[in-house]
Amino acid sequence: MKTLLDCGYQVIPVNPAMAKNDDTLHGQKVYGSLADIPGRIDMVDIFRNSNDAGGVVDEAIAVGAESVWLQVGVVNEEAAQRALDAGLDVAMNVCPLQELPRLDISGPDADDTGGSSNL
């Protein structure tokens, strides 16, 4: 998360237990669910086990997120298919921190929205 913040991305952590305590993570307010986040969500980066990832994917679909990334080791084919069927972009078993340099992406593209992307 810190590396993405350092690259200029807006990263919004979601953790129900931390949100109940009004905690912050790397200086960012922690939300209890994706539905609690104000504004548009570009990408949901999922750090859950493969079985639990399906519920997060369903939440991402419900809030209209544009994409989901299931981290290295997180594989849930059924959830990925639900996301694809709903029109989301899907990356699975990969990490944005590894893929962004490979794709020569150094930070958010502010030209299309005038600001940072929500991750």
Short mmCIF file of N, CA, C and O in Angstrom, two decimals:
data_model
loop_
_atom_site.label_atom_id
_atom_site.label_comp_id
_atom_site.label_asym_id
_atom_site.label_seq_id
_atom_site.Cartn_x
_atom_site.Cartn_y
_atom_site.Cartn_z
N MET A 1 0.82 -1.18 0.00
CA MET A 1 0.00 0.00 0.00
C MET A 1 0.87 1.25 0.00
O MET A 1 0.60 2.19 -0.74
N LYS A 2 1.91 1.24 0.82
CA LYS A 2 2.77 2.42 0.91
C LYS A 2 3.44 2.73 -0.42
O LYS A 2 3.53 3.88 -0.82
N THR A 3 3.85 1.70 -1.12
CA THR A 3 4.51 1.93 -2.41
C THR A 3 3.54 2.55 -3.41
O THR A 3 3.92 3.46 -4.14
N LEU A 4 2.31 2.08 -3.45
CA LEU A 4 1.33 2.67 -4.35
C LEU A 4 1.05 4.12 -3.97
O LEU A 4 0.93 4.99 -4.84
N LEU A 5 0.96 4.41 -2.67
CA LEU A 5 0.79 5.79 -2.23
C LEU A 5 1.99 6.64 -2.66
O LEU A 5 1.82 7.75 -3.17
N ASP A 6 3.19 6.10 -2.50
CA ASP A 6 4.40 6.82 -2.88
C ASP A 6 4.46 7.08 -4.38
O ASP A 6 5.09 8.05 -4.81
N CYS A 7 3.80 6.23 -5.18
CA CYS A 7 3.76 6.41 -6.63
C CYS A 7 2.68 7.41 -7.06
O CYS A 7 2.53 7.70 -8.24
N GLY A 8 1.91 7.91 -6.10
CA GLY A 8 0.89 8.91 -6.41
C GLY A 8 -0.53 8.39 -6.52
O GLY A 8 -1.44 9.16 -6.83
N TYR A 9 -0.72 7.11 -6.25
CA TYR A 9 -2.08 6.56 -6.29
C TYR A 9 -2.82 6.90 -5.01
O TYR A 9 -2.22 6.96 -3.93
N GLN A 10 -4.11 7.10 -5.11
CA GLN A 10 -4.95 7.22 -3.94
C GLN A 10 -5.37 5.81 -3.57
O GLN A 10 -6.02 5.12 -4.37
N VAL A 11 -4.99 5.36 -2.39
CA VAL A 11 -5.29 4.01 -1.94
C VAL A 11 -6.17 4.12 -0.71
O VAL A 11 -5.83 4.82 0.25
N ILE A 12 -7.29 3.44 -0.74
CA ILE A 12 -8.25 3.50 0.36
C ILE A 12 -8.36 2.11 0.98
O ILE A 12 -8.89 1.20 0.36
N PRO A 13 -7.85 1.96 2.21
CA PRO A 13 -7.91 0.64 2.84
C PRO A 13 -9.32 0.30 3.34
O PRO A 13 -10.06 1.17 3.79
N VAL A 14 -9.67 -0.99 3.22
CA VAL A 14 -10.94 -1.50 3.72
C VAL A 14 -10.65 -2.65 4.67
O VAL A 14 -10.03 -3.64 4.28
N ASN A 15 -11.08 -2.47 5.92
CA ASN A 15 -10.90 -3.50 6.93
C ASN A 15 -11.95 -3.24 8.01
O ASN A 15 -11.84 -2.26 8.75
N PRO A 16 -12.99 -4.08 8.09
CA PRO A 16 -14.08 -3.82 9.04
C PRO A 16 -13.62 -3.64 10.48
O PRO A 16 -14.11 -2.75 11.18
N ALA A 17 -12.69 -4.46 10.94
CA ALA A 17 -12.23 -4.37 12.33
C ALA A 17 -11.52 -3.05 12.59
O ALA A 17 -11.74 -2.39 13.62
N MET A 18 -10.66 -2.65 11.67
CA MET A 18 -9.93 -1.38 11.85
C MET A 18 -10.88 -0.19 11.74
O MET A 18 -10.72 0.81 12.44
N ALA A 19 -11.87 -0.28 10.86
CA ALA A 19 -12.82 0.81 10.68
C ALA A 19 -13.64 1.06 11.95
O ALA A 19 -13.93 2.21 12.29
N LYS A 20 -13.98 0.00 12.67
CA LYS A 20 -14.74 0.14 13.91
C LYS A 20 -13.99 0.98 14.93
O LYS A 20 -14.59 1.64 15.76
N ASN A 21 -12.66 0.93 14.87
CA ASN A 21 -11.82 1.68 15.81
C ASN A 21 -11.39 3.03 15.25
O ASN A 21 -10.56 3.70 15.84
N ASP A 22 -11.95 3.41 14.09
CA ASP A 22 -11.56 4.66 13.42
C ASP A 22 -10.05 4.73 13.19
O ASP A 22 -9.44 5.79 13.30
N ASP A 23 -9.46 3.58 12.84
CA ASP A 23 -8.02 3.52 12.59
C ASP A 23 -7.67 4.12 11.24
O ASP A 23 -8.53 4.27 10.36
N THR A 24 -6.39 4.43 11.09
CA THR A 24 -5.84 4.82 9.80
C THR A 24 -4.72 3.84 9.46
O THR A 24 -4.17 3.17 10.34
N LEU A 25 -4.40 3.76 8.20
CA LEU A 25 -3.32 2.91 7.73
C LEU A 25 -2.50 3.74 6.75
O LEU A 25 -3.04 4.24 5.76
N HIS A 26 -1.23 3.92 7.06
CA HIS A 26 -0.35 4.78 6.26
C HIS A 26 -0.99 6.16 6.05
O HIS A 26 -0.93 6.74 4.97
N GLY A 27 -1.64 6.65 7.11
CA GLY A 27 -2.25 7.97 7.06
C GLY A 27 -3.59 8.05 6.35
O GLY A 27 -4.16 9.13 6.21
N GLN A 28 -4.12 6.92 5.90
CA GLN A 28 -5.38 6.89 5.17
C GLN A 28 -6.50 6.34 6.06
O GLN A 28 -6.31 5.35 6.77
N LYS A 29 -7.66 6.97 6.00
CA LYS A 29 -8.82 6.48 6.74
C LYS A 29 -9.18 5.08 6.27
O LYS A 29 -9.20 4.80 5.07
N VAL A 30 -9.47 4.20 7.21
CA VAL A 30 -9.87 2.83 6.89
C VAL A 30 -11.39 2.76 6.88
O VAL A 30 -12.06 3.22 7.81
N TYR A 31 -11.96 2.17 5.83
CA TYR A 31 -13.40 2.00 5.69
C TYR A 31 -13.80 0.57 6.02
O TYR A 31 -13.01 -0.36 5.87
N GLY A 32 -15.06 0.41 6.41
CA GLY A 32 -15.57 -0.90 6.79
C GLY A 32 -15.96 -1.79 5.62
O GLY A 32 -15.99 -3.01 5.73
N SER A 33 -16.28 -1.17 4.48
CA SER A 33 -16.67 -1.94 3.29
C SER A 33 -16.45 -1.07 2.06
O SER A 33 -16.31 0.16 2.17
N LEU A 34 -16.47 -1.68 0.91
CA LEU A 34 -16.35 -0.92 -0.32
C LEU A 34 -17.51 0.05 -0.48
O LEU A 34 -17.34 1.17 -0.98
N ALA A 35 -18.70 -0.34 -0.03
CA ALA A 35 -19.88 0.52 -0.14
C ALA A 35 -19.74 1.80 0.68
O ALA A 35 -20.41 2.79 0.39
N ASP A 36 -18.88 1.80 1.69
CA ASP A 36 -18.69 2.98 2.54
C ASP A 36 -17.78 4.03 1.90
O ASP A 36 -17.71 5.16 2.37
N ILE A 37 -17.07 3.67 0.85
CA ILE A 37 -16.11 4.58 0.22
C ILE A 37 -16.86 5.59 -0.64
O ILE A 37 -17.62 5.20 -1.53
N PRO A 38 -16.64 6.88 -0.38
CA PRO A 38 -17.29 7.88 -1.23
C PRO A 38 -16.58 7.98 -2.58
O PRO A 38 -15.36 7.88 -2.66
N GLY A 39 -17.33 8.13 -3.62
CA GLY A 39 -16.74 8.33 -4.93
C GLY A 39 -16.50 7.04 -5.69
O GLY A 39 -16.83 5.94 -5.25
N ARG A 40 -15.89 7.21 -6.85
CA ARG A 40 -15.63 6.12 -7.79
C ARG A 40 -14.47 5.24 -7.32
O ARG A 40 -13.50 5.74 -6.78
N ILE A 41 -14.58 3.95 -7.58
CA ILE A 41 -13.49 3.01 -7.27
C ILE A 41 -13.00 2.44 -8.59
O ILE A 41 -13.74 1.80 -9.32
N ASP A 42 -11.74 2.71 -8.89
CA ASP A 42 -11.15 2.20 -10.12
C ASP A 42 -10.76 0.74 -10.00
O ASP A 42 -11.06 -0.07 -10.88
N MET A 43 -10.07 0.40 -8.91
CA MET A 43 -9.54 -0.95 -8.77
C MET A 43 -9.68 -1.41 -7.33
O MET A 43 -9.44 -0.63 -6.42
N VAL A 44 -10.06 -2.66 -7.17
CA VAL A 44 -10.10 -3.28 -5.85
C VAL A 44 -8.98 -4.32 -5.84
O VAL A 44 -9.00 -5.27 -6.62
N ASP A 45 -8.00 -4.10 -4.99
CA ASP A 45 -6.84 -4.98 -4.86
C ASP A 45 -7.13 -5.91 -3.68
O ASP A 45 -7.24 -5.47 -2.55
N ILE A 46 -7.29 -7.20 -3.95
CA ILE A 46 -7.82 -8.15 -2.97
C ILE A 46 -6.70 -8.94 -2.30
O ILE A 46 -5.99 -9.71 -2.94
N PHE A 47 -6.57 -8.73 -0.99
CA PHE A 47 -5.61 -9.44 -0.15
C PHE A 47 -6.39 -10.37 0.79
O PHE A 47 -6.40 -10.18 2.00
N ARG A 48 -7.08 -11.33 0.26
CA ARG A 48 -7.84 -12.29 1.05
C ARG A 48 -7.50 -13.68 0.53
O ARG A 48 -6.94 -13.83 -0.55
N ASN A 49 -7.90 -14.72 1.27
CA ASN A 49 -7.64 -16.06 0.74
C ASN A 49 -8.58 -16.31 -0.44
O ASN A 49 -9.55 -15.57 -0.66
N SER A 50 -8.27 -17.31 -1.21
CA SER A 50 -9.00 -17.57 -2.45
C SER A 50 -10.50 -17.75 -2.23
O SER A 50 -11.31 -17.25 -3.02
N ASN A 51 -10.90 -18.45 -1.16
CA ASN A 51 -12.32 -18.66 -0.89
C ASN A 51 -13.03 -17.36 -0.54
O ASN A 51 -14.14 -17.10 -1.00
N ASP A 52 -12.40 -16.54 0.28
CA ASP A 52 -13.02 -15.28 0.72
C ASP A 52 -13.00 -14.21 -0.37
O ASP A 52 -13.76 -13.24 -0.29
N ALA A 53 -12.15 -14.36 -1.37
CA ALA A 53 -12.04 -13.35 -2.42
C ALA A 53 -13.35 -13.19 -3.19
O ALA A 53 -13.67 -12.09 -3.66
N GLY A 54 -14.14 -14.25 -3.28
CA GLY A 54 -15.40 -14.17 -4.02
C GLY A 54 -16.35 -13.13 -3.46
O GLY A 54 -17.00 -12.39 -4.21
N GLY A 55 -16.43 -13.03 -2.14
CA GLY A 55 -17.29 -12.03 -1.52
C GLY A 55 -16.83 -10.61 -1.81
O GLY A 55 -17.65 -9.71 -2.02
N VAL A 56 -15.52 -10.42 -1.84
CA VAL A 56 -14.98 -9.09 -2.14
C VAL A 56 -15.24 -8.74 -3.61
O VAL A 56 -15.59 -7.61 -3.94
N VAL A 57 -15.10 -9.72 -4.49
CA VAL A 57 -15.41 -9.50 -5.91
C VAL A 57 -16.88 -9.11 -6.06
O VAL A 57 -17.21 -8.16 -6.80
N ASP A 58 -17.76 -9.79 -5.36
CA ASP A 58 -19.18 -9.46 -5.44
C ASP A 58 -19.44 -8.04 -4.94
O ASP A 58 -20.26 -7.31 -5.51
N GLU A 59 -18.74 -7.64 -3.89
CA GLU A 59 -18.85 -6.26 -3.39
C GLU A 59 -18.36 -5.27 -4.44
O GLU A 59 -18.98 -4.22 -4.66
N ALA A 60 -17.25 -5.60 -5.10
CA ALA A 60 -16.70 -4.72 -6.14
C ALA A 60 -17.69 -4.55 -7.29
O ALA A 60 -17.87 -3.45 -7.82
N ILE A 61 -18.34 -5.63 -7.66
CA ILE A 61 -19.36 -5.57 -8.72
C ILE A 61 -20.50 -4.66 -8.26
O ILE A 61 -20.96 -3.79 -9.01
N ALA A 62 -20.95 -4.84 -7.03
CA ALA A 62 -22.09 -4.09 -6.50
C ALA A 62 -21.84 -2.59 -6.45
O ALA A 62 -22.76 -1.80 -6.67
N VAL A 63 -20.59 -2.17 -6.19
CA VAL A 63 -20.29 -0.74 -6.09
C VAL A 63 -19.87 -0.14 -7.42
O VAL A 63 -19.60 1.05 -7.50
N GLY A 64 -19.79 -0.98 -8.45
CA GLY A 64 -19.43 -0.46 -9.77
C GLY A 64 -17.95 -0.21 -9.98
O GLY A 64 -17.56 0.64 -10.79
N ALA A 65 -17.11 -0.95 -9.27
CA ALA A 65 -15.67 -0.83 -9.49
C ALA A 65 -15.34 -1.18 -10.93
O ALA A 65 -16.07 -1.93 -11.58
N GLU A 66 -14.24 -0.64 -11.43
CA GLU A 66 -13.86 -0.90 -12.81
C GLU A 66 -13.04 -2.18 -12.96
O GLU A 66 -13.05 -2.79 -14.03
N SER A 67 -12.31 -2.57 -11.91
CA SER A 67 -11.46 -3.75 -12.03
C SER A 67 -11.21 -4.36 -10.66
O SER A 67 -11.37 -3.70 -9.63
N VAL A 68 -10.82 -5.62 -10.68
CA VAL A 68 -10.37 -6.32 -9.47
C VAL A 68 -9.03 -6.98 -9.76
O VAL A 68 -8.79 -7.49 -10.86
N TRP A 69 -8.15 -6.91 -8.77
CA TRP A 69 -6.86 -7.60 -8.83
C TRP A 69 -6.83 -8.56 -7.66
O TRP A 69 -6.94 -8.14 -6.51
N LEU A 70 -6.73 -9.84 -7.95
CA LEU A 70 -6.56 -10.84 -6.91
C LEU A 70 -5.07 -11.10 -6.79
O LEU A 70 -4.40 -11.44 -7.78
N GLN A 71 -4.54 -10.88 -5.61
CA GLN A 71 -3.10 -10.91 -5.38
C GLN A 71 -2.47 -12.27 -5.69
O GLN A 71 -3.17 -13.27 -5.88
N VAL A 72 -1.15 -12.30 -5.69
CA VAL A 72 -0.39 -13.52 -5.91
C VAL A 72 -0.88 -14.59 -4.93
O VAL A 72 -1.00 -14.34 -3.73
N GLY A 73 -1.22 -15.74 -5.45
CA GLY A 73 -1.71 -16.85 -4.63
C GLY A 73 -3.22 -16.85 -4.44
O GLY A 73 -3.76 -17.80 -3.88
N VAL A 74 -3.90 -15.80 -4.87
CA VAL A 74 -5.36 -15.71 -4.72
C VAL A 74 -5.98 -16.06 -6.07
O VAL A 74 -5.89 -15.29 -7.02
N VAL A 75 -6.58 -17.24 -6.14
CA VAL A 75 -7.18 -17.72 -7.38
C VAL A 75 -8.61 -18.18 -7.08
O VAL A 75 -8.83 -19.05 -6.24
N ASN A 76 -9.56 -17.54 -7.75
CA ASN A 76 -10.96 -17.92 -7.61
C ASN A 76 -11.59 -17.72 -8.99
O ASN A 76 -12.04 -16.62 -9.33
N GLU A 77 -11.58 -18.78 -9.77
CA GLU A 77 -12.05 -18.71 -11.15
C GLU A 77 -13.51 -18.28 -11.25
O GLU A 77 -13.87 -17.51 -12.14
N GLU A 78 -14.36 -18.79 -10.35
CA GLU A 78 -15.78 -18.44 -10.40
C GLU A 78 -15.99 -16.96 -10.14
O GLU A 78 -16.77 -16.29 -10.83
N ALA A 79 -15.29 -16.41 -9.16
CA ALA A 79 -15.41 -14.99 -8.85
C ALA A 79 -14.88 -14.15 -10.00
O ALA A 79 -15.48 -13.13 -10.36
N ALA A 80 -13.78 -14.58 -10.58
CA ALA A 80 -13.22 -13.85 -11.73
C ALA A 80 -14.21 -13.83 -12.88
O ALA A 80 -14.39 -12.80 -13.54
N GLN A 81 -14.88 -14.94 -13.11
CA GLN A 81 -15.87 -14.99 -14.19
C GLN A 81 -17.06 -14.08 -13.90
O GLN A 81 -17.57 -13.42 -14.80
N ARG A 82 -17.49 -14.04 -12.64
CA ARG A 82 -18.60 -13.13 -12.28
C ARG A 82 -18.20 -11.68 -12.56
O ARG A 82 -19.00 -10.89 -13.08
N ALA A 83 -16.96 -11.34 -12.23
CA ALA A 83 -16.48 -9.98 -12.48
C ALA A 83 -16.43 -9.69 -13.97
O ALA A 83 -16.88 -8.64 -14.43
N LEU A 84 -15.91 -10.62 -14.74
CA LEU A 84 -15.85 -10.44 -16.19
C LEU A 84 -17.25 -10.30 -16.78
O LEU A 84 -17.50 -9.43 -17.62
N ASP A 85 -18.17 -11.14 -16.32
CA ASP A 85 -19.56 -11.08 -16.81
C ASP A 85 -20.21 -9.74 -16.48
O ASP A 85 -21.10 -9.28 -17.20
N ALA A 86 -19.77 -9.11 -15.38
CA ALA A 86 -20.31 -7.81 -14.97
C ALA A 86 -19.58 -6.65 -15.65
O ALA A 86 -19.92 -5.49 -15.41
N GLY A 87 -18.59 -6.96 -16.48
CA GLY A 87 -17.89 -5.91 -17.21
C GLY A 87 -16.64 -5.37 -16.55
O GLY A 87 -16.07 -4.37 -17.02
N LEU A 88 -16.19 -5.98 -15.47
CA LEU A 88 -14.97 -5.54 -14.81
C LEU A 88 -13.75 -6.15 -15.48
O LEU A 88 -13.82 -7.27 -16.02
N ASP A 89 -12.64 -5.44 -15.45
CA ASP A 89 -11.36 -6.01 -15.83
C ASP A 89 -10.88 -6.85 -14.65
O ASP A 89 -11.11 -6.49 -13.49
N VAL A 90 -10.21 -7.96 -14.95
CA VAL A 90 -9.77 -8.88 -13.90
C VAL A 90 -8.31 -9.23 -14.10
O VAL A 90 -7.88 -9.58 -15.20
N ALA A 91 -7.56 -9.14 -13.01
CA ALA A 91 -6.20 -9.68 -12.95
C ALA A 91 -6.19 -10.64 -11.76
O ALA A 91 -6.71 -10.31 -10.70
N MET A 92 -5.61 -11.82 -11.96
CA MET A 92 -5.65 -12.83 -10.91
C MET A 92 -4.28 -13.47 -10.76
O MET A 92 -3.60 -13.75 -11.75
N ASN A 93 -3.91 -13.69 -9.49
CA ASN A 93 -2.64 -14.31 -9.15
C ASN A 93 -1.46 -13.45 -9.60
O ASN A 93 -0.42 -13.96 -9.99
N VAL A 94 -1.65 -12.14 -9.54
CA VAL A 94 -0.59 -11.18 -9.88
C VAL A 94 -0.66 -10.01 -8.90
O VAL A 94 -1.66 -9.78 -8.24
N CYS A 95 0.44 -9.26 -8.84
CA CYS A 95 0.54 -8.12 -7.94
C CYS A 95 0.76 -6.85 -8.74
O CYS A 95 1.63 -6.81 -9.61
N PRO A 96 -0.02 -5.81 -8.48
CA PRO A 96 0.17 -4.55 -9.20
C PRO A 96 1.60 -4.01 -9.10
O PRO A 96 2.11 -3.45 -10.06
N LEU A 97 2.24 -4.19 -7.96
CA LEU A 97 3.60 -3.68 -7.81
C LEU A 97 4.58 -4.37 -8.74
O LEU A 97 5.59 -3.79 -9.13
N GLN A 98 4.30 -5.60 -9.11
CA GLN A 98 5.14 -6.30 -10.07
C GLN A 98 4.74 -5.98 -11.50
O GLN A 98 5.58 -5.91 -12.39
N GLU A 99 3.45 -5.80 -11.72
CA GLU A 99 2.95 -5.57 -13.08
C GLU A 99 3.14 -4.14 -13.56
O GLU A 99 3.39 -3.91 -14.74
N LEU A 100 3.00 -3.16 -12.69
CA LEU A 100 3.12 -1.77 -13.12
C LEU A 100 4.48 -1.47 -13.76
O LEU A 100 4.52 -0.90 -14.85
N PRO A 101 5.60 -1.86 -13.15
CA PRO A 101 6.88 -1.61 -13.83
C PRO A 101 7.01 -2.40 -15.14
O PRO A 101 7.56 -1.89 -16.12
N ARG A 102 6.50 -3.62 -15.16
CA ARG A 102 6.58 -4.43 -16.38
C ARG A 102 5.83 -3.75 -17.52
O ARG A 102 6.22 -3.80 -18.68
N LEU A 103 4.72 -3.08 -17.17
CA LEU A 103 3.91 -2.38 -18.16
C LEU A 103 4.37 -0.94 -18.37
O LEU A 103 3.73 -0.19 -19.10
N ASP A 104 5.45 -0.56 -17.70
CA ASP A 104 6.03 0.78 -17.79
C ASP A 104 5.03 1.85 -17.33
O ASP A 104 4.89 2.90 -17.94
N ILE A 105 4.35 1.55 -16.23
CA ILE A 105 3.42 2.49 -15.62
C ILE A 105 4.04 2.97 -14.32
O ILE A 105 4.32 2.18 -13.43
N SER A 106 4.29 4.27 -14.21
CA SER A 106 4.97 4.80 -13.04
C SER A 106 4.04 5.50 -12.05
O SER A 106 4.46 5.86 -10.97
N GLY A 107 2.80 5.69 -12.42
CA GLY A 107 1.87 6.36 -11.52
C GLY A 107 0.54 6.57 -12.21
O GLY A 107 0.37 6.19 -13.37
N PRO A 108 -0.40 7.18 -11.50
CA PRO A 108 -1.73 7.37 -12.08
C PRO A 108 -1.70 8.38 -13.22
O PRO A 108 -0.88 9.29 -13.25
N ASP A 109 -2.60 8.20 -14.14
CA ASP A 109 -2.75 9.13 -15.26
C ASP A 109 -3.79 10.16 -14.85
O ASP A 109 -4.98 9.88 -14.87
N ALA A 110 -3.34 11.35 -14.49
CA ALA A 110 -4.24 12.38 -14.00
C ALA A 110 -4.96 13.11 -15.14
O ALA A 110 -5.87 13.87 -14.90
N ASP A 111 -4.56 12.85 -16.38
CA ASP A 111 -5.13 13.59 -17.50
C ASP A 111 -6.62 13.34 -17.70
O ASP A 111 -7.36 14.22 -18.09
N ASP A 112 -7.11 12.10 -17.41
CA ASP A 112 -8.50 11.80 -17.71
C ASP A 112 -9.47 12.19 -16.60
O ASP A 112 -10.64 12.38 -16.84
N THR A 113 -9.00 12.33 -15.37
CA THR A 113 -9.92 12.64 -14.28
C THR A 113 -9.54 13.90 -13.53
O THR A 113 -10.29 14.38 -12.71
N GLY A 114 -8.34 14.39 -13.78
CA GLY A 114 -7.88 15.55 -13.03
C GLY A 114 -7.37 15.22 -11.65
O GLY A 114 -7.07 16.09 -10.87
N GLY A 115 -7.26 13.93 -11.34
CA GLY A 115 -6.78 13.56 -10.00
C GLY A 115 -6.34 12.11 -9.98
O GLY A 115 -6.26 11.46 -11.00
N SER A 116 -6.07 11.65 -8.80
CA SER A 116 -5.57 10.30 -8.62
C SER A 116 -6.68 9.27 -8.70
O SER A 116 -7.84 9.58 -8.41
N SER A 117 -6.32 8.07 -9.04
CA SER A 117 -7.27 6.97 -9.07
C SER A 117 -7.43 6.37 -7.69
O SER A 117 -6.50 6.35 -6.90
N ASN A 118 -8.61 5.90 -7.38
CA ASN A 118 -8.84 5.19 -6.13
C ASN A 118 -8.49 3.74 -6.31
O ASN A 118 -8.98 3.09 -7.21
N LEU A 119 -7.66 3.21 -5.44
CA LEU A 119 -7.29 1.80 -5.49
C LEU A 119 -7.75 1.15 -4.22
O LEU A 119 -7.73 1.68 -3.18
#
